[in-house]
PDB file of C-alpha atoms in Angstrom:
ATOM      1  CA  MET T   1     165.381  81.297 120.436  1.00 45.00           C
ATOM      2  CA  MET T   2     168.754  82.003 122.054  1.00 50.00           C
ATOM      3  CA  ALA T   3     168.812  84.196 125.164  1.00 53.00           C
ATOM      4  CA  GLU T   4     171.270  86.584 123.532  1.00 56.00           C
ATOM      5  CA  ASP T   5     168.649  87.338 120.867  1.00 83.00           C
ATOM      6  CA  MET T   6     166.397  88.860 123.519  1.00 91.00           C
ATOM      7  CA  ALA T   7     166.488  91.929 125.713  1.00 93.00           C
ATOM      8  CA  GLU T   8     164.710  92.705 128.969  1.00 94.00           C
ATOM      9  CA  LYS T   9     162.109  95.412 128.372  1.00 94.00           C
ATOM     10  CA  LYS T  10     159.386  97.132 130.364  1.00 94.00           C
ATOM     11  CA  LEU T  11     155.981  96.311 128.869  1.00 94.00           C
ATOM     12  CA  ARG T  12     153.077  98.440 130.037  1.00 89.00           C
ATOM     13  CA  GLY T  13     149.481  97.444 130.610  1.00 87.00           C
ATOM     14  CA  SER T  14     146.326  99.105 131.884  1.00 83.00           C
ATOM     15  CA  GLY T  15     146.813  97.720 135.403  1.00 88.00           C
ATOM     16  CA  GLY T  16     150.586  97.671 135.773  1.00 92.00           C
ATOM     17  CA  PHE T  17     153.645  96.601 133.828  1.00 94.00           C
ATOM     18  CA  ALA T  18     155.978  93.656 133.358  1.00 95.00           C
ATOM     19  CA  ILE T  19     159.686  93.198 132.753  1.00 96.00           C
ATOM     20  CA  ALA T  20     160.110  90.464 130.154  1.00 96.00           C
ATOM     21  CA  LYS T  21     162.609  89.167 127.615  1.00 95.00           C
ATOM     22  CA  VAL T  22     161.521  90.013 124.074  1.00 95.00           C
ATOM     23  CA  THR T  23     162.960  89.807 120.583  1.00 94.00           C
ATOM     24  CA  ASP T  24     163.531  92.736 118.238  1.00 91.00           C
ATOM     25  CA  ASP T  25     160.393  91.812 116.281  1.00 90.00           C
ATOM     26  CA  GLU T  26     158.347  91.676 119.477  1.00 91.00           C
ATOM     27  CA  GLN T  27     159.662  95.096 120.471  1.00 90.00           C
ATOM     28  CA  LYS T  28     158.356  96.442 117.174  1.00 87.00           C
ATOM     29  CA  MET T  29     154.975  94.828 117.831  1.00 85.00           C
ATOM     30  CA  ALA T  30     154.898  96.296 121.353  1.00 85.00           C
ATOM     31  CA  ASN T  31     155.653  99.809 120.090  1.00 83.00           C
ATOM     32  CA  LEU T  32     152.125 101.147 119.589  1.00 69.00           C
ATOM     33  CA  GLY T  33     153.275 104.732 119.257  1.00 63.00           C
ATOM     34  CA  GLY T  34     155.458 106.864 121.491  1.00 66.00           C
ATOM     35  CA  PRO T  35     158.371 105.772 123.674  1.00 76.00           C
ATOM     36  CA  GLU T  36     156.509 103.118 125.696  1.00 82.00           C
ATOM     37  CA  LEU T  37     156.156  99.398 124.889  1.00 88.00           C
ATOM     38  CA  PHE T  38     152.879  97.575 125.526  1.00 88.00           C
ATOM     39  CA  LEU T  39     151.990  93.956 126.293  1.00 89.00           C
ATOM     40  CA  ALA T  40     148.830  94.412 124.232  1.00 85.00           C
ATOM     41  CA  GLY T  41     150.900  94.685 121.059  1.00 85.00           C
ATOM     42  CA  ILE T  42     152.712  91.389 121.631  1.00 89.00           C
ATOM     43  CA  GLY T  43     149.975  89.171 123.007  1.00 89.00           C
ATOM     44  CA  ARG T  44     150.805  85.933 124.798  1.00 92.00           C
ATOM     45  CA  LEU T  45     154.327  85.311 126.090  1.00 94.00           C
ATOM     46  CA  ASP T  46     155.624  82.161 127.771  1.00 94.00           C
ATOM     47  CA  SER T  47     155.902  82.494 131.552  1.00 94.00           C
ATOM     48  CA  ASP T  48     159.664  81.865 131.531  1.00 95.00           C
ATOM     49  CA  ARG T  49     160.144  85.068 129.536  1.00 96.00           C
ATOM     50  CA  PHE T  50     159.012  87.224 132.487  1.00 97.00           C
ATOM     51  CA  VAL T  51     161.436  88.562 135.084  1.00 96.00           C
ATOM     52  CA  LYS T  52     158.875  90.337 137.266  1.00 96.00           C
ATOM     53  CA  TYR T  53     155.687  92.370 137.086  1.00 97.00           C
ATOM     54  CA  PHE T  54     154.144  95.295 138.958  1.00 96.00           C
ATOM     55  CA  CYS T  55     150.470  95.423 139.982  1.00 95.00           C
ATOM     56  CA  ASN T  56     148.905  98.877 140.339  1.00 93.00           C
ATOM     57  CA  LYS T  57     146.274  97.590 142.769  1.00 93.00           C
ATOM     58  CA  CYS T  58     148.753  95.809 145.031  1.00 95.00           C
ATOM     59  CA  GLU T  59     151.264  98.650 144.550  1.00 94.00           C
ATOM     60  CA  ARG T  60     154.200  96.253 144.555  1.00 95.00           C
ATOM     61  CA  ASP T  61     156.461  94.082 142.410  1.00 95.00           C
ATOM     62  CA  PHE T  62     156.157  90.323 142.086  1.00 97.00           C
ATOM     63  CA  GLU T  63     158.906  88.018 140.870  1.00 96.00           C
ATOM     64  CA  GLY T  64     158.155  85.898 137.823  1.00 96.00           C
ATOM     65  CA  ALA T  65     155.172  86.038 135.490  1.00 96.00           C
ATOM     66  CA  PRO T  66     151.596  87.147 136.065  1.00 96.00           C
ATOM     67  CA  SER T  67     148.947  84.521 135.446  1.00 95.00           C
ATOM     68  CA  ILE T  68     147.387  84.509 131.988  1.00 94.00           C
ATOM     69  CA  ASN T  69     143.877  83.516 130.961  1.00 93.00           C
ATOM     70  CA  TYR T  70     143.117  83.205 127.271  1.00 92.00           C
ATOM     71  CA  GLU T  71     140.713  81.619 124.850  1.00 91.00           C
ATOM     72  CA  ASN T  72     140.479  81.072 121.113  1.00 90.00           C
ATOM     73  CA  PRO T  73     136.916  82.009 120.178  1.00 86.00           C
ATOM     74  CA  ASN T  74     137.509  82.176 116.391  1.00 87.00           C
ATOM     75  CA  GLU T  75     134.620  84.616 116.364  1.00 81.00           C
ATOM     76  CA  ASP T  76     133.553  86.034 113.006  1.00 78.00           C
ATOM     77  CA  LEU T  77     133.307  89.801 113.443  1.00 67.00           C
ATOM     78  CA  GLY T  78     132.139  90.451 109.911  1.00 65.00           C
ATOM     79  CA  GLU T  79     133.913  91.861 106.861  1.00 58.00           C
ATOM     80  CA  GLY T  80     136.154  88.767 106.858  1.00 68.00           C
ATOM     81  CA  VAL T  81     137.698  89.635 110.248  1.00 71.00           C
ATOM     82  CA  THR T  82     138.030  86.821 112.835  1.00 80.00           C
ATOM     83  CA  LEU T  83     138.898  87.194 116.501  1.00 80.00           C
ATOM     84  CA  THR T  84     141.334  84.301 116.915  1.00 87.00           C
ATOM     85  CA  GLU T  85     142.519  84.838 120.492  1.00 89.00           C
ATOM     86  CA  LYS T  86     141.797  87.073 123.437  1.00 87.00           C
ATOM     87  CA  GLY T  87     143.511  87.032 126.783  1.00 90.00           C
ATOM     88  CA  GLU T  88     144.314  88.815 130.017  1.00 92.00           C
ATOM     89  CA  TYR T  89     147.411  88.962 132.168  1.00 95.00           C
ATOM     90  CA  LYS T  90     146.324  88.957 135.825  1.00 95.00           C
ATOM     91  CA  CYS T  91     148.019  89.557 139.147  1.00 96.00           C
ATOM     92  CA  ARG T  92     148.580  86.285 140.995  1.00 96.00           C
ATOM     93  CA  ALA T  93     147.907  87.972 144.341  1.00 96.00           C
ATOM     94  CA  CYS T  94     144.721  90.010 143.761  1.00 96.00           C
ATOM     95  CA  ASN T  95     143.570  88.748 140.347  1.00 95.00           C
ATOM     96  CA  SER T  96     143.309  92.273 138.932  1.00 93.00           C
ATOM     97  CA  THR T  97     144.048  92.787 135.252  1.00 91.00           C
ATOM     98  CA  ILE T  98     147.600  93.780 134.344  1.00 92.00           C
ATOM     99  CA  ALA T  99     147.042  93.876 130.566  1.00 90.00           C
ATOM    100  CA  GLN T 100     144.657  92.670 127.869  1.00 87.00           C
ATOM    101  CA  TYR T 101     145.292  91.651 124.296  1.00 87.00           C
ATOM    102  CA  ARG T 102     143.374  90.576 121.197  1.00 82.00           C
ATOM    103  CA  LYS T 103     144.555  88.801 118.048  1.00 82.00           C
ATOM    104  CA  PHE T 104     142.738  89.039 114.723  1.00 79.00           C
ATOM    105  CA  ASN T 105     142.953  87.407 111.313  1.00 76.00           C
ATOM    106  CA  ALA T 106     141.843  89.299 108.243  1.00 62.00           C
ATOM    107  CA  PRO T 107     142.080  87.990 104.677  1.00 58.00           C
ATOM    108  CA  ALA T 108     144.478  89.713 102.323  1.00 52.00           C
ATOM    109  CA  GLN T 109     142.552  91.774  99.841  1.00 48.00           C
ATOM    110  CA  ALA T 110     143.682  92.070  96.260  1.00 45.00           C
ATOM    111  CA  PRO T 111     143.330  95.557  94.772  1.00 45.00           C
ATOM    112  CA  GLN T 112     140.248  95.963  92.624  1.00 46.00           C
ATOM    113  CA  VAL T 113     140.349  97.961  89.408  1.00 47.00           C
ATOM    114  CA  ALA T 114     137.105  99.668  88.585  1.00 45.00           C
ATOM    115  CA  PRO T 115     136.069  99.787  84.925  1.00 49.00           C
ATOM    116  CA  LYS T 116     136.654 103.108  83.237  1.00 46.00           C
ATOM    117  CA  GLN T 117     133.500 105.172  83.035  1.00 45.00           C
ATOM    118  CA  GLU T 118     132.410 108.711  82.409  1.00 46.00           C
ATOM    119  CA  ILE T 119     132.114 110.751  85.582  1.00 40.00           C
ATOM    120  CA  ALA T 120     129.382 113.329  85.701  1.00 44.00           C
ATOM    121  CA  PRO T 121     130.069 116.659  87.418  1.00 48.00           C
ATOM    122  CA  VAL T 122     128.940 116.607  91.038  1.00 42.00           C
ATOM    123  CA  GLN T 123     128.674 119.177  93.785  1.00 46.00           C
ATOM    124  CA  THR T 124     131.849 118.882  95.807  1.00 42.00           C
ATOM    125  CA  GLN T 125     132.358 119.280  99.531  1.00 44.00           C
ATOM    126  CA  ALA T 126     135.594 120.219 101.243  1.00 46.00           C
ATOM    127  CA  ILE T 127     137.168 117.239 102.980  1.00 43.00           C
ATOM    128  CA  THR T 128     139.669 117.743 105.760  1.00 46.00           C
ATOM    129  CA  PRO T 129     142.838 115.872 104.736  1.00 47.00           C
ATOM    130  CA  ALA T 130     143.428 112.915 107.046  1.00 46.00           C
ATOM    131  CA  PRO T 131     147.000 112.690 108.355  1.00 48.00           C
ATOM    132  CA  ALA T 132     148.405 109.217 108.000  1.00 46.00           C
ATOM    133  CA  ALA T 133     148.232 107.170 111.169  1.00 50.00           C
ATOM    134  CA  VAL T 134     151.343 105.025 111.612  1.00 47.00           C
ATOM    135  CA  ILE T 135     150.740 101.597 110.082  1.00 47.00           C
ATOM    136  CA  ALA T 136     152.798  98.977 111.864  1.00 46.00           C
ATOM    137  CA  GLU T 137     153.564  96.676 108.941  1.00 43.00           C
ATOM    138  CA  GLU T 138     153.954  99.411 106.304  1.00 45.00           C
ATOM    139  CA  ASP T 139     151.169  97.785 104.268  1.00 54.00           C
ATOM    140  CA  PHE T 140     147.944  99.159 102.867  1.00 60.00           C
ATOM    141  CA  VAL T 141     145.089  98.790 105.363  1.00 62.00           C
ATOM    142  CA  SER T 142     141.619  98.885 103.834  1.00 67.00           C
ATOM    143  CA  ILE T 143     138.625 100.400 105.580  1.00 69.00           C
ATOM    144  CA  ASN T 144     136.990  96.961 105.703  1.00 69.00           C
ATOM    145  CA  GLN T 145     139.888  95.619 107.757  1.00 74.00           C
ATOM    146  CA  LEU T 146     139.424  98.307 110.417  1.00 80.00           C
ATOM    147  CA  VAL T 147     135.892  97.159 111.228  1.00 81.00           C
ATOM    148  CA  GLY T 148     136.004  94.771 114.163  1.00 82.00           C
ATOM    149  CA  MET T 149     139.522  95.721 115.272  1.00 82.00           C
ATOM    150  CA  ALA T 150     140.160  96.381 118.958  1.00 83.00           C
ATOM    151  CA  ALA T 151     140.856 100.001 119.910  1.00 84.00           C
ATOM    152  CA  TYR T 152     143.085 100.760 122.899  1.00 82.00           C
ATOM    153  CA  ASP T 153     143.871 104.051 124.597  1.00 78.00           C
ATOM    154  CA  SER T 154     147.418 105.243 125.263  1.00 68.00           C
ATOM    155  CA  GLU T 155     147.427 103.381 128.598  1.00 65.00           C
ATOM    156  CA  ALA T 156     146.811 100.063 126.783  1.00 67.00           C
ATOM    157  CA  LYS T 157     143.254  99.920 128.149  1.00 75.00           C
ATOM    158  CA  LEU T 158     140.692  98.374 125.827  1.00 79.00           C
ATOM    159  CA  VAL T 159     138.205 101.013 124.657  1.00 85.00           C
ATOM    160  CA  GLY T 160     136.106  98.802 122.387  1.00 85.00           C
ATOM    161  CA  ARG T 161     135.850  97.589 118.808  1.00 86.00           C
ATOM    162  CA  ILE T 162     135.594  99.596 115.615  1.00 87.00           C
ATOM    163  CA  GLU T 163     131.980  99.380 114.506  1.00 85.00           C
ATOM    164  CA  GLN T 164     131.861 101.843 111.603  1.00 84.00           C
ATOM    165  CA  VAL T 165     134.176 103.993 109.519  1.00 83.00           C
ATOM    166  CA  GLY T 166     132.785 106.917 107.575  1.00 81.00           C
ATOM    167  CA  LEU T 167     132.732 110.641 106.890  1.00 79.00           C
ATOM    168  CA  LYS T 168     131.629 113.086 109.556  1.00 76.00           C
ATOM    169  CA  ARG T 169     130.254 116.339 108.183  1.00 73.00           C
ATOM    170  CA  ALA T 170     130.378 119.574 110.139  1.00 64.00           C
ATOM    171  CA  GLY T 171     130.827 123.230 109.297  1.00 62.00           C
ATOM    172  CA  GLY T 172     130.807 122.622 105.536  1.00 66.00           C
ATOM    173  CA  LYS T 173     133.668 120.128 105.789  1.00 71.00           C
ATOM    174  CA  ALA T 174     133.978 116.380 106.183  1.00 73.00           C
ATOM    175  CA  THR T 175     136.591 114.270 107.882  1.00 76.00           C
ATOM    176  CA  ILE T 176     137.076 110.541 108.330  1.00 82.00           C
ATOM    177  CA  ALA T 177     135.855 109.242 111.686  1.00 84.00           C
ATOM    178  CA  VAL T 178     135.411 105.876 113.388  1.00 87.00           C
ATOM    179  CA  ARG T 179     132.700 104.749 115.751  1.00 88.00           C
ATOM    180  CA  ILE T 180     133.789 102.451 118.559  1.00 89.00           C
ATOM    181  CA  ALA T 181     131.358 100.130 120.336  1.00 87.00           C
ATOM    182  CA  THR T 182     132.385  99.970 124.028  1.00 82.00           C
ATOM    183  CA  ASP T 183     131.732  97.164 126.489  1.00 75.00           C
ATOM    184  CA  LYS T 184     129.137  99.437 128.133  1.00 76.00           C
ATOM    185  CA  ASN T 185     126.942  99.283 125.000  1.00 78.00           C
ATOM    186  CA  GLU T 186     127.885 102.867 124.201  1.00 82.00           C
ATOM    187  CA  GLU T 187     129.360 104.438 121.080  1.00 84.00           C
ATOM    188  CA  LYS T 188     132.517 106.535 121.082  1.00 85.00           C
ATOM    189  CA  GLU T 189     133.324 108.607 118.016  1.00 85.00           C
ATOM    190  CA  VAL T 190     136.932 109.435 117.160  1.00 85.00           C
ATOM    191  CA  VAL T 191     138.104 111.494 114.192  1.00 82.00           C
ATOM    192  CA  TRP T 192     140.968 110.100 112.110  1.00 82.00           C
ATOM    193  CA  GLU T 193     143.484 112.497 113.644  1.00 78.00           C
ATOM    194  CA  GLY T 194     142.739 110.925 117.027  1.00 81.00           C
ATOM    195  CA  ILE T 195     144.305 107.630 115.888  1.00 84.00           C
ATOM    196  CA  SER T 196     147.976 107.157 116.732  1.00 78.00           C
ATOM    197  CA  LYS T 197     148.797 103.787 115.178  1.00 77.00           C
ATOM    198  CA  ILE T 198     147.235 100.917 113.240  1.00 78.00           C
ATOM    199  CA  GLY T 199     148.515  97.353 113.469  1.00 72.00           C
ATOM    200  CA  ASP T 200     146.884  94.227 114.917  1.00 69.00           C
ATOM    201  CA  ILE T 201     145.060  96.740 117.103  1.00 78.00           C
ATOM    202  CA  ILE T 202     144.262 100.441 116.860  1.00 82.00           C
ATOM    203  CA  LEU T 203     145.931 102.804 119.329  1.00 81.00           C
ATOM    204  CA  LEU T 204     144.205 106.090 120.104  1.00 83.00           C
ATOM    205  CA  LYS T 205     146.105 109.250 120.925  1.00 77.00           C
ATOM    206  CA  THR T 206     146.180 110.649 124.433  1.00 67.00           C
ATOM    207  CA  ALA T 207     143.737 113.401 125.377  1.00 59.00           C
ATOM    208  CA  GLN T 208     146.709 115.754 125.682  1.00 48.00           C
ATOM    209  CA  ALA T 209     147.869 114.934 122.155  1.00 47.00           C
ATOM    210  CA  GLN T 210     144.386 115.830 120.883  1.00 56.00           C
ATOM    211  CA  ALA T 211     144.171 119.121 122.798  1.00 60.00           C
ATOM    212  CA  GLY T 212     142.427 121.700 120.652  1.00 67.00           C
ATOM    213  CA  LYS T 213     141.105 119.108 118.204  1.00 68.00           C
ATOM    214  CA  CYS T 214     137.415 119.486 117.470  1.00 73.00           C
ATOM    215  CA  GLN T 215     135.673 116.115 117.838  1.00 68.00           C
ATOM    216  CA  SER T 216     132.898 117.319 115.521  1.00 69.00           C
ATOM    217  CA  CYS T 217     134.865 118.414 112.454  1.00 69.00           C
ATOM    218  CA  GLY T 218     138.489 117.566 113.230  1.00 67.00           C
ATOM    219  CA  TYR T 219     139.727 121.144 112.990  1.00 69.00           C
ATOM    220  CA  GLN T 220     142.923 121.900 114.967  1.00 66.00           C
ATOM    221  CA  ASN T 221     142.207 124.858 117.219  1.00 68.00           C
ATOM    222  CA  GLU T 222     144.672 126.688 119.424  1.00 66.00           C
ATOM    223  CA  ALA T 223     145.319 125.131 122.815  1.00 60.00           C
ATOM    224  CA  GLY T 224     142.912 126.477 125.439  1.00 65.00           C
ATOM    225  CA  ALA T 225     140.178 127.399 122.963  1.00 71.00           C
ATOM    226  CA  GLY T 226     136.667 126.839 124.322  1.00 73.00           C
ATOM    227  CA  PHE T 227     134.872 126.560 120.991  1.00 76.00           C
ATOM    228  CA  CYS T 228     135.860 125.383 117.530  1.00 76.00           C
ATOM    229  CA  GLU T 229     136.780 128.248 115.204  1.00 72.00           C
ATOM    230  CA  GLU T 230     135.567 126.201 112.206  1.00 71.00           C
ATOM    231  CA  CYS T 231     132.158 124.815 113.220  1.00 74.00           C
ATOM    232  CA  GLY T 232     131.483 126.468 116.578  1.00 75.00           C
ATOM    233  CA  ALA T 233     131.177 123.217 118.548  1.00 75.00           C
ATOM    234  CA  LYS T 234     132.195 123.246 122.201  1.00 74.00           C
ATOM    235  CA  LEU T 235     135.647 121.752 122.776  1.00 72.00           C
ATOM    236  CA  THR T 236     136.022 119.173 125.526  1.00 62.00           C
TER     237      THR T 236
END
């Protein structure tokens, strides 16, 4: 790769940021939604690509690259999803984490055509339309592929892995929601509108971007509302 094919960019992480030389394709991978670029979207970069990095804990810049620890567990997460690599960029001075990343492999799934059959009338339930989260590769992403994917917040901090995807019913409506298993053995539930982007990882929207969104039914309330106008749940 020729140097003129790269540009120096600021790549954010949960514990700081780095200035590194990246290609146009890597910039697209690092764009997880919004104006910022994230190391988590790119993964592992060679040390000679880094110009400097900043550590939040040390509160200072360091020339060159942070240290990187990674492994290739090839762990089967179910549903055909394999965790192929996971790593951390760490400060060389204090060993605190600058950024984390995960890489997954999922088999391509051919579309299945169900046989034509008579459909009996059923009692319907209103379903809140799910706005399309931005899909990085402009391809169809099946629900099965979401299970096992890493979910990061807007600060590129790992939240956990998608454990389940389903419908959440509240107030006579239903909306798509995901359940995230955190590293604290807890479950975090996020409605579909709380997802910003889907690619090799899932990026969640900021709390500010979700202001007024009911976490129970997904209804968009006015900013500052204390309770959901649709289902009556308390807004957090």
